[in-house]
XYZ file of C-alpha atoms in Angstrom:
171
model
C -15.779 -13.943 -13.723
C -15.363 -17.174 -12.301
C -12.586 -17.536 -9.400
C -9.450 -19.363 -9.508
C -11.586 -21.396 -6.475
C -14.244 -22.405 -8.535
C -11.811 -23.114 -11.413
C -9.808 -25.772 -9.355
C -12.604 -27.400 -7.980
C -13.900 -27.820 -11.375
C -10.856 -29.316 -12.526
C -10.169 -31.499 -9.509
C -14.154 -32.522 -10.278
C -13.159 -33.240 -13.817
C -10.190 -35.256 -12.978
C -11.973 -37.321 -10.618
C -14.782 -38.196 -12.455
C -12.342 -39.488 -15.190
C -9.920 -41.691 -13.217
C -13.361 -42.453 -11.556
C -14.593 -44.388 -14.921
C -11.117 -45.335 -15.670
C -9.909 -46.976 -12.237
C -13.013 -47.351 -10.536
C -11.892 -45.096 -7.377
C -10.347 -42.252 -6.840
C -8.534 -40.567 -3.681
C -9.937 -37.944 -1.510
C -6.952 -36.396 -1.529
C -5.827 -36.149 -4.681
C -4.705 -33.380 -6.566
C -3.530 -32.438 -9.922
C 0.581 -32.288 -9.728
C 2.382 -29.448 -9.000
C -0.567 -27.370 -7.647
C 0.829 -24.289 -5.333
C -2.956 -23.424 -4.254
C -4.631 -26.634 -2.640
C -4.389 -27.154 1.087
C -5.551 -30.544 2.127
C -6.667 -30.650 5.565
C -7.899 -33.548 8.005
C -11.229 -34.217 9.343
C -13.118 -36.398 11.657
C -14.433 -39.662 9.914
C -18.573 -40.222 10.522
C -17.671 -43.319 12.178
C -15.408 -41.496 14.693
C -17.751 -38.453 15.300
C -20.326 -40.278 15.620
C -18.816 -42.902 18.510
C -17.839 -39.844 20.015
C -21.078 -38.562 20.151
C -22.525 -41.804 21.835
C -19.668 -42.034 24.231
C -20.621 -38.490 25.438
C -24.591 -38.895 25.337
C -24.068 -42.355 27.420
C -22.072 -41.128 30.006
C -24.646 -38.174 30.030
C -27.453 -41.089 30.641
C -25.196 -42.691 32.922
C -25.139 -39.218 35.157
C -29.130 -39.486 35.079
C -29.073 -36.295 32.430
C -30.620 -35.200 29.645
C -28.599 -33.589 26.602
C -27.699 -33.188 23.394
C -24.578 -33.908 21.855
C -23.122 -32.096 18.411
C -19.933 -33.263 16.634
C -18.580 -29.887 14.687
C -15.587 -30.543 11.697
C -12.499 -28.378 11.462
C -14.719 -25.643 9.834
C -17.401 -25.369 11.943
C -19.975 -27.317 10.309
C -22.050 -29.969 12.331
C -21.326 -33.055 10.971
C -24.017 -35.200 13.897
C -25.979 -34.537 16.758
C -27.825 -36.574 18.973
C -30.824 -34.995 20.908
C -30.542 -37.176 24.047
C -34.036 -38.768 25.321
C -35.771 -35.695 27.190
C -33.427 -32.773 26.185
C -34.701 -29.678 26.275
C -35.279 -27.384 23.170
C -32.212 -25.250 23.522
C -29.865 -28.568 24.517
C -29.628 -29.093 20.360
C -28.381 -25.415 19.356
C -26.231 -24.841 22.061
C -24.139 -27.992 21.529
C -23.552 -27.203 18.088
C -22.947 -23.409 19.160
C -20.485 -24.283 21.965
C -18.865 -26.809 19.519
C -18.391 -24.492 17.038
C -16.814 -21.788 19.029
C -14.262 -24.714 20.750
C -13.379 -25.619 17.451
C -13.118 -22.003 16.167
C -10.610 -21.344 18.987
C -9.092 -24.957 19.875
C -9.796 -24.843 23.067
C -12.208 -25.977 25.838
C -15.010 -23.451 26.106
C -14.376 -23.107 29.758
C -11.163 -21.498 29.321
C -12.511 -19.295 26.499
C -14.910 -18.194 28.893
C -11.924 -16.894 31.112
C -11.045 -14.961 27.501
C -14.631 -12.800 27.731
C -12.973 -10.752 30.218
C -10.090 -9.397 27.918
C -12.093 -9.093 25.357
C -15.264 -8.768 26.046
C -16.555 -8.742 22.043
C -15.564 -12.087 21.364
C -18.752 -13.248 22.102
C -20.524 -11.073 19.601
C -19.457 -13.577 17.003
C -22.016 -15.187 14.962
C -22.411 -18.670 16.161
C -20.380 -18.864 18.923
C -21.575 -19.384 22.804
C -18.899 -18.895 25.656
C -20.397 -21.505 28.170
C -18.335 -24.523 29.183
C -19.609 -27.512 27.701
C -16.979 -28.235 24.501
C -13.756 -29.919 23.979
C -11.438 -29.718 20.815
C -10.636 -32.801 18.786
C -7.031 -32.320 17.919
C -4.598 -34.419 15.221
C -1.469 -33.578 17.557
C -1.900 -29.942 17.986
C -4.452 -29.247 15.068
C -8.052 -29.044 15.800
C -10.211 -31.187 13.302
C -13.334 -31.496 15.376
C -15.298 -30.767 18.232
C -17.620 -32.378 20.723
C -20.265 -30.231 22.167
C -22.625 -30.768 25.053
C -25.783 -28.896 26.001
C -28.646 -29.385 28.736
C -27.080 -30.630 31.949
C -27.466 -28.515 34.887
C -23.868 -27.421 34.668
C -21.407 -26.077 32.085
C -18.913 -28.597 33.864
C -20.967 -31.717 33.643
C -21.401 -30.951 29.941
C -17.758 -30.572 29.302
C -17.163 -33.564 31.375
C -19.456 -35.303 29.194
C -17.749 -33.809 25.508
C -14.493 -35.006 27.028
C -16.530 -38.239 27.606
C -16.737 -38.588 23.722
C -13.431 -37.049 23.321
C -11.333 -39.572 25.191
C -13.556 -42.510 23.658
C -11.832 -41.687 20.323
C -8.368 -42.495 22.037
C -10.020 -46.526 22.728
């Protein structure tokens, strides 16, 4: 049986490949009239995540330090990452892991570490790593992206580098 999921997107497919040949472009956002079960959300543009993601790996350089950066959407999914000049091997997964779980929780993973000691499972989520080093992207108080960085000597100078490409969104 095919879902009422699958059934939308095939019609919101169908739709847009016809006002596609008809109009020559279509909107991202658009949706058939009067639908009750489509949620539009927002997302970090490539061009944003990924000046973001050089902000944070040059004032990483800039420091003298070598990491990597990952830019995570509002689900979780790694949309760049940059594997700094001399990173080490576990820099790239742990950015995208610490992203993930700042996104996941909109908030900087040095306050979720805080969090571990009330509940203590949290970390047992697939995917997730409770060490400072990530900073939510927010669209007022939404998160629609993350900026994760892994491989400096200190949880805080990573997180001082994600805010880095954070507040270079804001310029």
């Amino acid at each position: 049986m095919i879902s009422t999921r699958t059934r939308i997107a095939a019609a919101v497919a169908g739709l847009a490949a016809v006002g596609a040949t008809t109009a020559g472009a279509v909107s991202a956002t658009a949706a058939p009239a009067g639908t009750k079960n489509v949620v539009q959300t927002s997302h970090l543009s490539i061009a944003a995540a990924s000046k973001a993601a050089q902000a944070a790996l040059d004032a990483a350089t800039k420091a003298g330090q070598h990491v990597s950066v990952a830019v995570v959407d509002r689900d979780g999914n790694t949309v760049l990452t940059l594997r700094g000049d001399g990173a080490g091997p576990q820099s790239y997964s742990s950015a995208q892991q610490k992203a993930f779980t700042a996104v996941s929780w909109n908030a900087k993973t040095s306050e979720l570490v805080g969090r571990l000691q009330q509940a203590p499972t949290l970390k047992d989520i697939e995917g997730t790593l409770f060490l400072a080093g990530a900073v939510p992207v927010t669209a007022g108080t939404t998160p629609i992206a993350a900026v994760g960085v892994a491989g400096a000597p200190s949880g805080a100078q990573d997180e001082a580098f994600a805010q880095a490409g954070v507040d270079a969104l804001g310029k």
